[in-house]
Amino acid sequence: MAVERAFDYTVPDAYGPDVCVGSIVRVQLHGRRVRGWVVADHVVSEVDQSKLRPISSVSSAGPTQQVLELAELVAHRYCGPLTPLLRAASPANNVAPASIIVGATPNIPDLGAASSDADHVCDELVERVATLGTTVLRWPPRLDRRRLVGRLLATTGSTIVVTADGRRARAFAQWLGAHDVRVALLHSDESRAATTDAWRIAAGGSCVVVGGRMAVFAPVPDLQRALVLDDADEALQEERSPTWHAREVLSERAEAVGAAVIVVSPMPTAVALQSAKTILTPPPMFEHGGWPRTEIVDLRDADPTSGVLSEPLVDAIRACLDREELAVLVMNRRGGVRLLRCATCHSLTRWDAHGRPLWEHDAPPDIAIRPTFCTECGGTKLRVLSGGVSRLSTQLSLRLGGVEVAAVDAAIPVAPDAPVLFGTEAVLHRDEVRRRRPSLVAFVDFDAELFAARYRANEQALWLVVRAAHLMTGRERSASRVVIQTHDPNHVVVRAAADGDPGFLGEDELVRRRIYELPPFAAIAEVRGEPSAINECALQLAAIMVTAPEIRIDRDDQRLLVHAPDSATLAAVLSIAVSAGRHHGRLRVAVDPPRI
């Protein structure tokens, strides 16, 4: 287990030239030789000079001082340990400082003159990108964006391009390499040797770094531009503590050196939109054509005996099978929220796994049974909407006359080679499914996403449609089809998907979050841990709230939710309360967790 503490050592003259802030060294600590990072130099120690031990050896080059300071800021802002960040910022294997080769001016890819409508739209958007601050640029999910990203690269210095999808990152890096660009692929999907070589290239500067979250800590000394692709992808946020988001960390780094930040996404998040200096969108008809054809099945009008396997859905699958093309069905049943449909007005009522209705905030808190009446019309005939992937796969196979329908979830290593795949969200992430280029992706029970008790539910729901569109990249729009089954066809997410216009959702999210004081108009942290530690943390927060009424806490038996007006205030509050709580037991802090 790493020791989160700084110790003083001397540097022998023989090692002097190779030791600087960020260097990785070996030192003696409590009778063991351990690995550590140099976090400061020219320090006046409180320990007598004669009692200080020398470092044992120099192991490797490490993060630059600029990256080290960024890591310290992230550890404070997200109330987590520094060591995991330093590991992310360091090469996987040792790198001798002498092996780092300083790069020349990067070769920007020669993409030639615009030859299509997409090329012309791309070039027009690039001309309007701001040279300072954050630019948000919408680009439809079905269309190739390599030319767009290639045109956005800095002409001098280095560019960091962050994308969560390892396959797309590798493909883009190979495309840049084919255009004689000095590129470093820093992604966790790559081998240790490959990422070490990429780290060495990045340390030399004048290059393009392509990678996942870890790329934000790339050791480039000359950052000029920072690109974040698909900022709504949850894989850009670290699940372990500290729970930093690549977009936020890269923005902090770019701001410190005066570099421009560009977010490119089919559906930028509310956080990205609020922080943007410039928001660029393609022409409406062009953007609409870059989304797949979307058909809405209104389950209010469906035969109640067919359940979620409606006739329009089954007909769409049969048409796909007639063309001998792959059909993919998606249905998530994870989480505690359940849905009831009123037989009279067809409205939906939610309740959680413990039987507590999810109504308005002033609803009686002691109700512990399943709702027995509709909250809209008072009707008493409420039908439970349920059914899992495995059971429905069997039912669908029977409806299709015995056609093989394979169930796919995260536990299945490889998706079967069946004509119909029925799975959880995991099926949208499979390379073997993407390679088969399905012509139909259907969301069997989209209401489970739309009505999930999470404040990011709308963004997460539309992102599933984007994922479906990515599976269809390369297909003509006329040959790509998304089916969404819902009881609420007028929902803002459903409208955005059907019209190919995520602007609906962006505007709605900003208004809603401002009203309810949710990020980006506030900061939230979830604190979990041992009861004694939670109690002490809550006491400290209560004391802080006496003089800072803008701080709010919500508590249950297992966690605290801490609300603050901004991230800086939240970090300051957590540093006091969590530090006190950890003296009484273990605590884990998740700042802005995606699933609350």
Coordinates of C-alpha atoms in Angstrom, one line a residue:
M1 CA 0.0 0.0 0.0
A2 CA 1.4 3.4 -0.9
V3 CA 2.4 5.9 1.8
E4 CA 0.7 9.2 1.2
R5 CA 3.4 11.3 2.8
A6 CA 6.6 13.3 1.8
F7 CA 10.0 12.4 3.2
D8 CA 13.3 14.4 3.0
Y9 CA 16.4 12.8 1.4
T10 CA 19.7 14.1 0.2
V11 CA 20.9 13.7 -3.4
P12 CA 24.4 12.4 -4.0
D13 CA 26.5 14.4 -6.4
A14 CA 26.7 11.5 -8.8
Y15 CA 22.9 11.6 -9.2
G16 CA 22.5 15.3 -9.3
P17 CA 22.2 15.9 -13.0
D18 CA 19.5 13.2 -13.3
V19 CA 17.3 14.2 -10.4
C20 CA 14.6 16.9 -10.7
V21 CA 11.0 17.4 -9.7
G22 CA 9.1 14.4 -11.0
S23 CA 12.0 12.0 -11.1
I24 CA 11.3 8.4 -10.0
V25 CA 13.9 7.2 -7.4
R26 CA 14.6 4.4 -5.0
V27 CA 15.0 5.2 -1.3
Q28 CA 15.4 3.4 2.0
L29 CA 12.2 3.6 4.2
H30 CA 11.8 1.6 7.4
G31 CA 14.3 -1.0 6.3
R32 CA 12.9 -1.4 2.8
R33 CA 13.9 -0.1 -0.6
V34 CA 10.8 1.6 -2.0
R35 CA 9.9 3.6 -5.1
G36 CA 8.9 7.2 -4.9
W37 CA 8.7 10.5 -6.8
V38 CA 10.6 13.7 -6.2
V39 CA 7.9 16.3 -5.4
A40 CA 10.1 19.2 -4.4
D41 CA 13.8 20.2 -4.5
H42 CA 16.0 22.7 -2.7
V43 CA 14.0 22.1 0.4
V44 CA 15.1 23.3 3.9
S45 CA 14.4 20.2 6.0
E46 CA 13.2 20.3 9.5
V47 CA 15.4 17.2 10.2
D48 CA 19.0 17.7 11.0
Q49 CA 21.1 17.4 7.8
S50 CA 23.3 14.7 9.4
K51 CA 20.3 12.4 9.9
L52 CA 19.0 12.6 6.3
R53 CA 19.6 9.5 4.2
P54 CA 20.7 9.8 0.5
I55 CA 18.5 8.4 -2.3
S56 CA 19.6 4.9 -3.2
S57 CA 19.3 5.2 -7.0
V58 CA 17.5 7.0 -9.9
S59 CA 15.0 4.7 -11.6
S60 CA 13.4 6.7 -14.3
A61 CA 12.2 10.0 -15.7
G62 CA 8.8 10.9 -14.4
P63 CA 6.1 13.6 -14.7
T64 CA 7.2 17.1 -15.4
Q65 CA 6.8 19.7 -12.7
Q66 CA 3.8 21.2 -14.5
V67 CA 2.1 17.7 -14.5
L68 CA 3.0 17.1 -10.9
E69 CA 1.4 20.4 -9.8
L70 CA -1.7 19.4 -11.9
A71 CA -1.8 16.0 -10.1
E72 CA -1.6 17.7 -6.7
L73 CA -4.5 20.0 -7.7
V74 CA -6.6 17.1 -8.8
A75 CA -5.9 15.1 -5.6
H76 CA -7.1 18.2 -3.6
R77 CA -10.1 19.0 -5.8
Y78 CA -11.4 15.4 -5.8
C79 CA -10.4 14.6 -2.2
G80 CA -8.4 11.5 -3.1
P81 CA -4.8 10.2 -2.9
L82 CA -2.0 11.6 -5.0
T83 CA -0.2 8.3 -5.7
P84 CA -2.6 6.9 -8.3
L85 CA -2.3 10.2 -10.2
L86 CA 1.5 10.1 -10.2
R87 CA 1.3 6.5 -11.5
A88 CA -1.0 7.6 -14.3
A89 CA 1.5 10.4 -15.1
S90 CA 4.6 8.1 -15.2
P91 CA 5.9 5.7 -17.8
A92 CA 4.8 2.0 -17.4
N93 CA 8.4 0.9 -17.6
N94 CA 11.6 2.9 -16.7
V95 CA 12.7 5.6 -19.1
A96 CA 16.2 7.0 -19.0
P97 CA 16.2 10.8 -19.3
A98 CA 18.9 10.5 -22.0
S99 CA 16.6 8.4 -24.2
I100 CA 14.0 11.2 -24.6
I101 CA 14.4 12.7 -28.0
V102 CA 13.1 16.3 -28.5
G103 CA 10.7 16.4 -31.4
A104 CA 10.8 18.9 -34.3
T105 CA 7.8 20.8 -35.5
P106 CA 5.0 18.3 -35.9
N107 CA 3.8 17.5 -39.4
I108 CA 0.2 18.4 -39.7
P109 CA -1.7 15.9 -41.9
D110 CA -2.2 17.1 -45.5
L111 CA -5.9 16.4 -45.9
G112 CA -6.2 18.1 -49.3
A113 CA -9.1 20.2 -50.5
A114 CA -12.6 19.6 -49.5
S115 CA -14.3 17.1 -51.8
S116 CA -17.6 16.4 -50.2
D117 CA -20.4 18.2 -48.3
A118 CA -19.0 16.8 -45.0
D119 CA -15.6 18.1 -45.8
H120 CA -16.9 21.6 -46.6
V121 CA -18.9 21.6 -43.3
C122 CA -15.9 20.4 -41.4
D123 CA -13.6 23.1 -42.8
E124 CA -16.2 25.8 -42.1
L125 CA -16.5 24.8 -38.5
V126 CA -12.8 24.6 -38.0
E127 CA -12.4 28.2 -39.2
R128 CA -14.7 29.4 -36.4
V129 CA -13.0 27.6 -33.5
A130 CA -11.8 30.0 -30.8
T131 CA -8.1 30.2 -30.2
L132 CA -8.6 30.7 -26.4
G133 CA -11.0 29.2 -23.9
T134 CA -13.2 26.3 -24.5
T135 CA -15.0 25.5 -27.8
V136 CA -17.8 22.9 -28.0
L137 CA -18.3 21.5 -31.4
R138 CA -21.2 19.1 -32.3
W139 CA -20.5 16.5 -34.9
P140 CA -23.1 13.8 -35.8
P141 CA -22.3 10.3 -34.6
R142 CA -22.5 8.3 -37.9
L143 CA -20.1 10.5 -39.8
D144 CA -16.3 10.1 -40.0
R145 CA -14.6 12.8 -37.9
R146 CA -11.0 12.1 -38.7
R147 CA -10.7 15.1 -41.0
L148 CA -12.3 17.3 -38.4
V149 CA -10.0 16.3 -35.6
G150 CA -7.0 16.4 -38.0
R151 CA -7.8 20.0 -38.9
L152 CA -8.1 20.9 -35.2
L153 CA -4.5 19.9 -34.3
A154 CA -2.1 22.6 -33.3
T155 CA 0.3 23.7 -36.0
T156 CA 3.1 24.2 -33.5
G157 CA 3.8 22.5 -30.2
S158 CA 1.8 19.5 -29.0
T159 CA -1.8 18.5 -29.0
I160 CA -3.5 16.1 -26.6
V161 CA -6.5 14.2 -28.0
V162 CA -8.5 12.3 -25.4
T163 CA -11.1 9.6 -26.3
A164 CA -12.3 6.8 -24.1
D165 CA -12.8 4.2 -26.9
G166 CA -9.5 2.3 -27.2
R167 CA -10.3 1.0 -30.7
R168 CA -11.1 4.4 -32.1
A169 CA -8.0 5.9 -30.4
R170 CA -5.8 3.3 -32.0
A171 CA -7.4 3.7 -35.4
F172 CA -6.9 7.5 -35.3
A173 CA -3.3 7.2 -34.2
Q174 CA -2.6 4.9 -37.1
W175 CA -4.3 7.3 -39.5
L176 CA -2.1 10.1 -38.2
G177 CA 1.0 8.0 -38.5
A178 CA 0.1 7.2 -42.1
H179 CA 0.1 11.0 -42.7
D180 CA 3.6 11.3 -41.2
V181 CA 2.5 12.9 -38.0
R182 CA 4.6 12.3 -34.8
V183 CA 2.1 10.5 -32.7
A184 CA 2.1 8.9 -29.2
L185 CA -0.7 6.4 -28.4
L186 CA -1.2 6.5 -24.6
H187 CA -4.1 4.2 -23.8
S188 CA -4.6 1.6 -21.1
D189 CA -5.6 -0.9 -23.8
E190 CA -2.0 -0.9 -25.1
S191 CA 0.9 -3.0 -23.7
R192 CA 3.3 -1.6 -21.1
A193 CA 6.1 -1.5 -23.6
A194 CA 4.0 0.4 -26.2
T195 CA 2.8 3.0 -23.7
T196 CA 6.3 3.5 -22.4
D197 CA 7.5 4.2 -25.9
A198 CA 4.6 6.6 -26.4
W199 CA 5.4 8.3 -23.1
R200 CA 9.0 8.8 -24.3
I201 CA 7.8 10.4 -27.5
A202 CA 5.4 12.7 -25.6
A203 CA 8.2 13.8 -23.3
G204 CA 10.1 15.1 -26.3
G205 CA 7.2 17.4 -27.3
S206 CA 6.1 18.6 -30.8
C207 CA 3.8 15.6 -31.2
V208 CA 0.1 14.5 -31.1
V209 CA -0.8 12.5 -28.0
V210 CA -3.9 10.2 -28.5
G211 CA -5.3 8.3 -25.6
G212 CA -7.8 7.7 -22.9
R213 CA -8.0 9.3 -19.4
M214 CA -4.3 8.8 -18.8
A215 CA -3.4 11.0 -21.8
V216 CA -4.3 14.2 -19.8
F217 CA -1.1 13.6 -17.8
A218 CA 1.1 13.1 -20.9
P219 CA 4.5 14.7 -20.2
V220 CA 4.4 17.1 -23.2
P221 CA 6.3 20.3 -22.4
D222 CA 4.7 22.4 -25.1
L223 CA 0.9 21.9 -25.0
Q224 CA -0.9 24.1 -27.5
R225 CA -4.3 22.4 -27.9
A226 CA -6.4 20.0 -25.9
L227 CA -9.2 18.0 -27.6
V228 CA -11.8 15.9 -25.7
L229 CA -13.9 13.6 -27.9
D230 CA -17.2 12.3 -26.7
D231 CA -17.2 13.9 -23.2
A232 CA -20.5 12.2 -22.3
D233 CA -18.7 8.8 -22.3
E234 CA -18.6 7.6 -18.7
A235 CA -15.2 5.9 -19.3
L236 CA -13.6 9.4 -19.2
Q237 CA -14.3 9.6 -15.5
E238 CA -12.1 7.5 -13.1
E239 CA -14.2 5.1 -11.0
R240 CA -11.5 4.8 -8.3
S241 CA -10.7 7.6 -5.9
P242 CA -9.9 10.3 -6.9
T243 CA -12.9 10.3 -9.3
W244 CA -11.5 12.9 -11.7
H245 CA -13.0 13.5 -15.2
A246 CA -10.6 13.9 -18.1
R247 CA -12.5 16.9 -19.5
E248 CA -12.1 18.9 -16.3
V249 CA -8.5 17.9 -15.7
L250 CA -7.4 18.7 -19.2
S251 CA -9.2 22.0 -19.0
E252 CA -7.3 22.9 -15.9
R253 CA -4.0 22.0 -17.5
A254 CA -4.8 23.9 -20.7
E255 CA -5.9 27.0 -18.8
A256 CA -2.6 27.0 -16.8
V257 CA -0.5 27.2 -20.1
G258 CA -2.9 29.3 -22.2
A259 CA -3.9 26.4 -24.5
A260 CA -7.2 26.1 -26.3
V261 CA -9.7 23.4 -25.3
I262 CA -12.1 21.8 -27.9
V263 CA -14.8 19.4 -27.0
V264 CA -16.0 17.4 -30.0
S265 CA -19.1 15.3 -29.4
P266 CA -22.5 14.3 -31.0
M267 CA -24.1 15.4 -27.7
P268 CA -21.9 17.6 -25.5
T269 CA -22.8 17.4 -21.8
A270 CA -24.3 20.2 -19.8
V271 CA -21.0 20.8 -18.0
A272 CA -19.2 21.3 -21.3
L273 CA -21.9 23.6 -22.7
Q274 CA -21.8 25.8 -19.6
S275 CA -18.1 26.2 -19.6
A276 CA -17.9 26.9 -23.4
K277 CA -16.8 30.2 -24.8
T278 CA -18.0 29.2 -28.2
I279 CA -20.6 26.6 -29.3
L280 CA -20.5 25.5 -32.9
T281 CA -23.1 23.3 -34.6
P282 CA -23.3 22.1 -38.2
P283 CA -26.3 23.1 -40.5
P284 CA -29.5 21.4 -39.2
M285 CA -30.2 19.2 -42.2
F286 CA -26.6 18.1 -42.3
E287 CA -26.6 17.2 -38.6
H288 CA -30.0 15.4 -39.0
G289 CA -28.5 13.3 -41.8
G290 CA -25.6 12.3 -39.6
W291 CA -27.9 10.5 -37.1
P292 CA -29.4 7.1 -37.9
R293 CA -33.1 6.8 -38.9
T294 CA -35.0 6.6 -35.6
E295 CA -38.4 5.1 -35.3
I296 CA -40.4 5.6 -32.1
V297 CA -42.8 2.9 -30.9
D298 CA -45.4 4.3 -28.6
L299 CA -46.1 1.5 -26.1
R300 CA -49.2 3.2 -24.9
D301 CA -50.9 2.0 -28.2
A302 CA -49.3 -1.4 -28.2
D303 CA -51.2 -4.7 -27.5
P304 CA -50.8 -5.1 -23.7
T305 CA -50.5 -8.9 -24.2
S306 CA -47.3 -8.5 -26.2
G307 CA -45.4 -6.7 -23.4
V308 CA -42.3 -5.0 -24.5
L309 CA -42.0 -7.3 -27.6
S310 CA -44.4 -5.1 -29.6
E311 CA -45.5 -6.0 -33.1
P312 CA -43.7 -3.0 -34.7
L313 CA -40.5 -4.2 -33.0
V314 CA -40.9 -7.8 -34.1
D315 CA -41.7 -6.7 -37.7
A316 CA -38.5 -4.6 -37.8
I317 CA -36.5 -7.6 -36.7
R318 CA -38.1 -9.8 -39.3
A319 CA -37.3 -7.3 -42.0
C320 CA -33.7 -7.2 -40.8
L321 CA -33.5 -11.1 -40.9
D322 CA -35.0 -11.1 -44.5
R323 CA -32.0 -9.0 -45.5
E324 CA -29.6 -11.4 -43.6
E325 CA -28.4 -8.5 -41.5
L326 CA -27.7 -8.3 -37.8
A327 CA -30.3 -7.0 -35.4
V328 CA -29.2 -5.9 -31.9
L329 CA -31.7 -5.4 -29.0
V330 CA -30.8 -3.5 -25.9
M331 CA -32.5 -3.6 -22.5
N332 CA -30.9 -2.6 -19.2
R333 CA -32.5 -3.9 -16.0
R334 CA -29.7 -2.8 -13.6
G335 CA -30.5 -0.5 -10.7
G336 CA -33.4 -0.3 -8.2
V337 CA -36.0 1.7 -10.1
R338 CA -39.1 -0.1 -11.3
L339 CA -41.9 1.2 -13.4
L340 CA -45.7 0.9 -13.3
R341 CA -48.0 1.7 -16.2
C342 CA -51.5 3.0 -15.5
A343 CA -54.1 1.0 -17.5
T344 CA -56.4 4.1 -17.7
C345 CA -54.1 7.0 -18.7
H346 CA -50.9 5.0 -19.6
S347 CA -48.8 7.3 -17.4
L348 CA -45.7 5.9 -15.6
T349 CA -45.1 5.8 -11.9
R350 CA -41.7 4.9 -10.5
W351 CA -40.8 3.2 -7.2
D352 CA -37.6 1.9 -5.9
A353 CA -36.5 -1.6 -5.0
H354 CA -37.5 -1.1 -1.4
G355 CA -41.1 -0.2 -2.3
R356 CA -40.8 3.6 -1.8
P357 CA -42.5 5.7 -4.4
L358 CA -40.4 8.2 -6.3
W359 CA -42.8 11.1 -6.2
E360 CA -42.4 14.7 -5.3
H361 CA -40.2 15.8 -2.4
D362 CA -43.1 16.4 -0.1
A363 CA -44.5 12.9 -0.4
P364 CA -44.9 11.0 2.9
P365 CA -41.5 9.6 3.8
D366 CA -42.9 6.6 5.6
I367 CA -44.7 4.9 2.7
A368 CA -43.1 1.5 2.4
I369 CA -45.4 -0.3 -0.1
R370 CA -45.7 -0.4 -3.8
P371 CA -47.9 2.4 -5.2
T372 CA -51.5 1.3 -5.6
F373 CA -52.8 4.2 -7.6
C374 CA -51.7 6.4 -10.5
T375 CA -50.3 9.7 -9.5
E376 CA -51.8 11.4 -12.6
C377 CA -55.4 10.1 -12.8
G378 CA -55.9 8.1 -9.6
G379 CA -56.5 4.9 -11.5
T380 CA -55.9 1.7 -9.5
K381 CA -55.0 -0.7 -12.3
L382 CA -51.2 -0.5 -12.4
R383 CA -49.2 -2.9 -14.5
V384 CA -45.6 -3.8 -13.6
L385 CA -43.2 -3.3 -16.5
S386 CA -40.5 -6.0 -16.1
G387 CA -38.7 -8.9 -17.7
G388 CA -35.1 -9.7 -18.1
V389 CA -32.9 -10.2 -21.2
S390 CA -32.7 -14.0 -20.8
R391 CA -36.4 -14.6 -20.5
L392 CA -37.3 -12.1 -23.3
S393 CA -34.7 -13.7 -25.6
T394 CA -36.5 -17.0 -25.3
Q395 CA -39.9 -15.4 -25.9
L396 CA -38.5 -13.4 -29.0
S397 CA -37.1 -16.6 -30.5
L398 CA -40.5 -18.2 -30.3
R399 CA -42.1 -15.1 -31.9
L400 CA -39.6 -15.3 -34.7
G401 CA -40.3 -19.0 -35.5
G402 CA -37.3 -20.4 -33.7
V403 CA -34.6 -18.0 -35.0
E404 CA -31.6 -18.0 -32.7
V405 CA -31.6 -15.0 -30.3
A406 CA -28.4 -14.9 -28.2
A407 CA -28.4 -13.1 -24.9
V408 CA -25.4 -10.9 -24.2
D409 CA -24.2 -9.2 -21.1
A410 CA -21.0 -8.1 -19.4
A411 CA -20.3 -11.7 -18.2
I412 CA -20.2 -13.1 -21.7
P413 CA -16.6 -12.7 -23.1
V414 CA -17.5 -12.9 -26.8
A415 CA -20.9 -12.2 -28.4
P416 CA -22.2 -15.3 -30.3
D417 CA -22.5 -15.2 -34.0
A418 CA -26.3 -15.2 -34.0
P419 CA -28.6 -13.3 -36.3
V420 CA -30.2 -11.5 -33.3
L421 CA -28.4 -10.3 -30.2
F422 CA -30.4 -9.3 -27.2
G423 CA -28.3 -7.8 -24.4
T424 CA -27.7 -5.2 -21.9
E425 CA -25.8 -2.0 -22.7
A426 CA -22.6 -4.1 -22.8
V427 CA -23.6 -5.3 -26.3
L428 CA -23.0 -1.8 -27.7
H429 CA -19.4 -1.9 -26.6
R430 CA -18.3 -5.1 -28.3
D431 CA -15.8 -4.9 -31.2
E432 CA -17.2 -8.2 -32.6
V433 CA -20.6 -6.6 -32.8
R434 CA -19.2 -3.4 -34.3
R435 CA -17.4 -5.4 -37.0
R436 CA -20.7 -7.0 -38.1
R437 CA -22.2 -3.6 -38.7
P438 CA -25.8 -4.2 -37.5
S439 CA -28.5 -2.5 -39.5
L440 CA -31.0 -2.4 -36.6
V441 CA -30.5 -1.4 -33.0
A442 CA -33.6 -1.4 -30.8
F443 CA -34.0 -0.1 -27.3
V444 CA -36.7 -2.5 -26.0
D445 CA -37.5 -0.6 -22.8
F446 CA -36.1 2.9 -23.1
D447 CA -38.2 4.1 -20.2
A448 CA -35.8 2.3 -17.8
E449 CA -33.2 4.9 -18.9
L450 CA -35.4 7.9 -19.2
F451 CA -37.0 7.5 -15.8
A452 CA -33.9 6.3 -13.9
A453 CA -33.5 8.1 -10.6
R454 CA -30.2 9.7 -11.6
Y455 CA -29.7 13.4 -12.4
R456 CA -27.7 12.5 -15.5
A457 CA -30.3 10.0 -16.7
N458 CA -31.2 12.1 -19.8
E459 CA -27.6 12.5 -21.0
Q460 CA -26.9 8.8 -20.3
A461 CA -30.0 7.8 -22.3
L462 CA -29.2 9.8 -25.4
W463 CA -25.6 8.5 -25.2
L464 CA -26.9 5.0 -25.7
V465 CA -28.4 6.2 -29.0
V466 CA -25.0 7.6 -29.9
R467 CA -23.4 4.3 -29.1
A468 CA -25.9 2.6 -31.4
A469 CA -25.0 5.1 -34.2
H470 CA -21.3 4.2 -33.7
L471 CA -22.2 0.6 -34.5
M472 CA -23.7 1.7 -37.8
T473 CA -20.8 4.0 -38.9
G474 CA -20.0 3.2 -42.6
R475 CA -23.6 2.3 -43.4
E476 CA -25.8 4.5 -45.6
R477 CA -28.4 6.3 -43.5
S478 CA -31.2 4.5 -45.4
A479 CA -29.7 1.2 -44.3
S480 CA -29.4 2.1 -40.6
R481 CA -32.3 2.0 -38.2
V482 CA -32.8 2.7 -34.5
V483 CA -36.0 1.7 -32.8
I484 CA -37.0 3.3 -29.5
Q485 CA -39.9 1.9 -27.5
T486 CA -41.3 4.2 -24.9
H487 CA -44.4 5.3 -23.1
D488 CA -43.3 8.9 -23.4
P489 CA -42.7 9.7 -27.1
N490 CA -42.6 13.5 -26.3
H491 CA -39.8 13.2 -23.9
V492 CA -36.9 15.6 -24.7
V493 CA -34.4 12.7 -25.2
V494 CA -36.8 10.9 -27.6
R495 CA -37.3 14.1 -29.5
A496 CA -33.6 14.8 -29.7
A497 CA -32.9 11.2 -31.0
A498 CA -35.8 11.3 -33.5
D499 CA -34.9 14.7 -34.9
G500 CA -31.1 14.3 -34.8
D501 CA -30.8 17.5 -32.8
P502 CA -29.2 17.1 -29.4
G503 CA -29.7 20.9 -28.9
F504 CA -33.1 20.0 -27.5
L505 CA -31.5 18.1 -24.7
G506 CA -28.7 20.6 -24.0
E507 CA -31.0 23.5 -23.5
D508 CA -33.4 21.5 -21.3
E509 CA -30.6 20.1 -19.1
L510 CA -29.1 23.5 -18.4
V511 CA -32.5 25.0 -17.4
R512 CA -33.3 22.0 -15.2
R513 CA -30.0 21.8 -13.5
R514 CA -29.9 25.5 -12.8
I515 CA -33.3 25.2 -11.1
Y516 CA -32.4 22.2 -9.0
E517 CA -28.8 23.4 -8.3
L518 CA -27.1 20.5 -9.9
P519 CA -23.7 20.4 -11.7
P520 CA -22.5 22.5 -13.4
F521 CA -24.3 25.0 -11.2
A522 CA -23.2 23.3 -8.0
A523 CA -20.8 20.6 -6.9
I524 CA -21.8 17.3 -5.3
A525 CA -19.8 14.6 -3.6
E526 CA -20.8 11.2 -2.2
V527 CA -19.0 10.0 0.9
R528 CA -19.2 6.3 1.9
G529 CA -17.4 4.4 4.6
E530 CA -17.5 2.9 8.1
P531 CA -20.3 4.2 10.3
S532 CA -17.9 5.8 12.9
A533 CA -16.1 7.6 10.1
I534 CA -19.4 8.8 8.5
N535 CA -20.6 10.0 11.9
E536 CA -17.5 12.1 12.5
C537 CA -17.6 13.5 8.9
A538 CA -21.2 14.5 9.4
L539 CA -20.4 16.2 12.7
Q540 CA -17.7 18.2 11.0
L541 CA -19.9 19.2 8.1
A542 CA -22.7 20.2 10.6
A543 CA -20.2 22.5 12.3
I544 CA -19.2 24.0 9.0
M545 CA -22.8 24.6 8.0
V546 CA -23.3 26.9 11.0
T547 CA -21.2 29.6 9.3
A548 CA -21.6 28.4 5.7
P549 CA -25.4 27.8 5.1
E550 CA -24.7 27.3 1.4
I551 CA -23.3 23.8 2.3
R552 CA -26.0 21.1 2.4
I553 CA -25.8 17.4 3.4
D554 CA -28.2 14.5 2.8
R555 CA -27.6 11.4 4.9
D556 CA -28.7 7.8 5.0
D557 CA -27.2 4.8 6.8
Q558 CA -24.4 4.2 4.3
R559 CA -23.5 7.5 2.8
L560 CA -23.4 11.3 2.9
L561 CA -24.3 13.5 -0.1
V562 CA -22.5 16.9 0.2
H563 CA -23.7 19.8 -1.9
A564 CA -21.7 23.0 -2.3
P565 CA -22.0 26.0 -4.7
D566 CA -18.8 25.3 -6.6
S567 CA -16.0 22.7 -6.8
A568 CA -13.5 24.9 -4.9
T569 CA -15.8 25.3 -1.9
L570 CA -16.6 21.6 -2.0
A571 CA -12.9 20.7 -2.0
A572 CA -12.2 23.0 1.0
V573 CA -15.1 21.6 3.0
L574 CA -14.2 17.9 2.2
S575 CA -10.5 18.4 3.1
I576 CA -11.6 19.3 6.7
A577 CA -14.5 16.9 7.2
V578 CA -13.0 13.9 5.5
S579 CA -9.6 14.3 7.1
A580 CA -11.3 14.2 10.5
G581 CA -13.5 11.3 9.6
R582 CA -10.6 9.2 8.5
H583 CA -9.2 9.2 12.0
H584 CA -12.2 7.1 12.9
G585 CA -12.3 4.7 10.0
R586 CA -12.1 4.3 6.2
L587 CA -13.9 6.7 3.9
R588 CA -14.2 6.9 0.1
V589 CA -15.1 10.1 -1.6
A590 CA -16.6 10.3 -5.1
V591 CA -16.9 13.8 -6.5
D592 CA -19.8 14.2 -9.0
P593 CA -20.3 10.4 -9.4
P594 CA -22.1 9.6 -12.6
R595 CA -24.8 7.3 -11.0
I596 CA -26.5 9.4 -8.4

